[in-house]
């Protein structure tokens, strides 16, 4: 591996113009495809293999056209100062508002609350549902403006008027604020780390090129594949983070080799052969973790994982080809000012210092490995404790800011009609085999209506064939409450008796039931996913480090960091501690997809730091240093760069905490905290402490296993042999251009 990448680095150095033009052509071609691609249609959320999805599919089959994807707006009217919405003046204002709403060019229908019974028992609240002919993405600016103006006109009458539903969702694209914050902080960190504008700018430039290629590719494929907006957001998030980091490691090793007096071409080749090997295997672990999300069986999660994996692959390829080519254009520009002056004066850059912050920290841990290990494990364990209180769900309007009309509409409906009104259950009765379908549906309705925790059951609606009925069940509790989940499980648990009595089958669906089913499916898939991903990564690390214990230690450290980061997410987003600082106004269950998504991404990133840090220790050990010396050498050369890489990732992920989307906000916080804990606690404290305690045993590998494992030479041992290719003078190479 190292020898192959060494030759690749030399080739990229020599053919710098060709490499640069190829990447420019790729960016232009993909960019053109992305900009000319038809706009992607928003695909409805689906979850194969769960009851609520099967019931929804049955509804679409038996009620053709009834489950159309038309956007809806639920407009809520609340009377002022204890008045009733049924009072003549208020009723006149509500009816005028509904008439104005119905005049919209894309409006399909509106419902009169006084005729449909959509008035609360105390008469304080009423609501109407506005249904559109197109989905939310198809609503024109004129239709949205008409809706907003109608609401304002209704408010002029003295009524409190709020609206929820997908017609109120902001369909604008990402603002780019998060990316700008991440890039700005990354630039500062790189400038401090390298002390050179060129050295700081090169990783940023190549990372942005990689993100651009990935983003345009996803945009071009979004239409044919029906990709969601979150696919590109996550790809940007990860592509930017790993793109900067991978280039950072190549550039750092290049500067180190130049400091030893090597020519530019030889330094590029060695950096690509050694640090590039670590980049390849680190990227592989990330890709394995992200692509492994496909085994969960959730289409949206699969799209996000594969999209982000593609961005990581692009980042690896750019680090191995474009970065060496750009270094060839400006071989001295990325050196520090002192080193450039030394070269102009006819000298060579100074050798890397033997003692730095990394060596001092490593020496501290090596002197006290057991106390450091116990303190780190205890701290992560304490952070992980809130995980025992983890509650999963899907955030809805209740998770939005109280400054939004959607949240205020949610609260008004909950106050006027009860908390369960915002999350009704939908029951689909399949009475095709029943002797009397109407009697069968009535039996199911009565039995479910008598269940404790049910407020009301709507009249059953039959399809044209009269063999399938649908009715709504309003719980007494909120959609995300544990009591509502218990109610759904109770109804399903009583199913055999109800179906036997009715002579028909039924299924429970609706948004609330869908969220419950999704949570349960994710929880059941988490362990198999961990086994697949961790198993593959342990095998990969076994090949890289040729050790039994180091891959197992890496996996154990990852579990600690991911559990601690999930605990931090629970503390903020579920328990509400520090929520105000992050702009989280309402706490509640953690997004159902969060644990498995966080596990997938964090595992890949955790293995990044493991490979970069421990591969340098392995390199020192293979070249003859004692285990303790190898740990110190690894920290001497890698600690500063790993810290810089971690800070950059934290900055990139933290930028997404400010996103208005609750899902992206939660993911950004979870990833930022996970990288913080994994890089600074697990890799910087637990790893050296464990290696110090293990000594020679850390690198033990059975002889029979050593014989059958392929040798990939990540540490670059082959490059130090006398037969290694000799570098040509930099001046001769530069003359070729």
C-alpha angles and dihedrals in degrees: 000000000000093000092048093050090044089059090044090054092049091049092050089049093051096041095041095141093049093049093047093048092048092054091045089052092048091051092048094047095047090042092054091048091050095047094047096041116113116257111272117246114232108252116217115248111262135181115190118210101030129106097239091055092047090051091049090050089051090052091052090050098046097034103043110196094007093096093052118157095240115145119250136203120196107205117199124203120198120187119231129246099001094309122137127245087225091065111113098249094044092045090051090051092049093049091048090052092050091049091051091047090052091056092072113121093231097040114119099184147338130206126228106228092206092057097039095047094245093146123109120245093250091050094235099112138041133170140196131199119225113201121197131208092233135044123263093268090053096055112114124227087249091057092048091048091049090053092049093047092049090053091050093049090051090051090055088069091065097258122127104239125186133162138207136174134090092292087071095054118114105244094188119123126251115298095223092231093122092051091047092052092048094048092047094052091043090054091053093047092048092048091052092045098048103024089218131098092213093050090048094045099049097067090045092050095049092044091052090049090052093047090048092053092047094046094048090047092052091046091052091050096040094087100047093040098036094233119185124234091251089065092068093039094056092042090054091046095052098031092056094046099047093035091060093042097049093049089045092058093049093048093046093052090046091055090047092053092047088052087060090059099259123148119256094254094048091046091052092048093048093045091051092045096049110024088029090059089054089048091053095051094040089052091048092056091050092048091048091051094047098042088046088068085079091074090066091072097228110129096208092049090048091052093049093047096047093044092052091044089055090052090052092051090052089050091053093048092049092049091053098045117014096041093055090046093052090047087056091056093053106020095164101031095084094052119099119268092254092051092049090051090050091053093048088052090055097257132108130253115273120267116257111270116259094217121049139136092286094055092045091052092046091051090051092052093043090055093050107025098148098049091045092049094048093046093049094047092046092050094049090044091054091051090048094054095087086062087081087068094049114143119186128210142126119269116238135169089310088069094055124098118276085236089072123086090225092062093045090050089051091051093046092052091047091051095044101039105018132270094277092060091081092059111037120174120234118218119199115199117201103202097162092120096040122109091222111022094187093051090047092052091047091053092051091047094050094047093049091043089057093055115114110255096035118117100184145344122217123227112275118257118209130207122240092269091053093226100103129053133190128196137165127239118203114206124211092234137062121276094251096043121116088231090062091051089050090050092054091049090048093052091048091045091055091049099102092057094043094047091047091053095044098041090226138087128239140187132201120230140145130116094292094050090044091055091049092049093047091052092051093047092050092049092050092048096049098081096047089047092051092049093051098044099038091044093053093044093049089053090049092050090046088060093044099048100024090222135116099208101044095062090046090049090049091053093047091049090051092053090052094050096045093048090048092049091049088050089054090051090052091049093054107029100032106027095031101228107153091355093132091060090060096042093253104146098173127039127202143124118348115253109273095233094047101088097049093040092049091048091052097049098037092050091056093046092045090054088050092065092040092055096043095047103036095040088063089051090048090050091054092045093050089050091058109272122138116253094258092046090049091055090051092047091050091053092043093059103028111028097081093046093046090050091050091047091049093049090051092051091047090051093049094048094042090057088067092057087081092058115118091224108094091212095053091043091054093045092049093051093044094050094044092051092044093053090046093053096040097047100040102031108025103033099030098041114014096042098055091039093054093044090050091052093046098046112172090357090070090073097041118132126171112251093235090054092045089057096052100040115093115245112235098169097217090167091061097239091152090058092062095055120103090247092062113120113270118233121240118232113277091233092057092049094048089051090061090067 
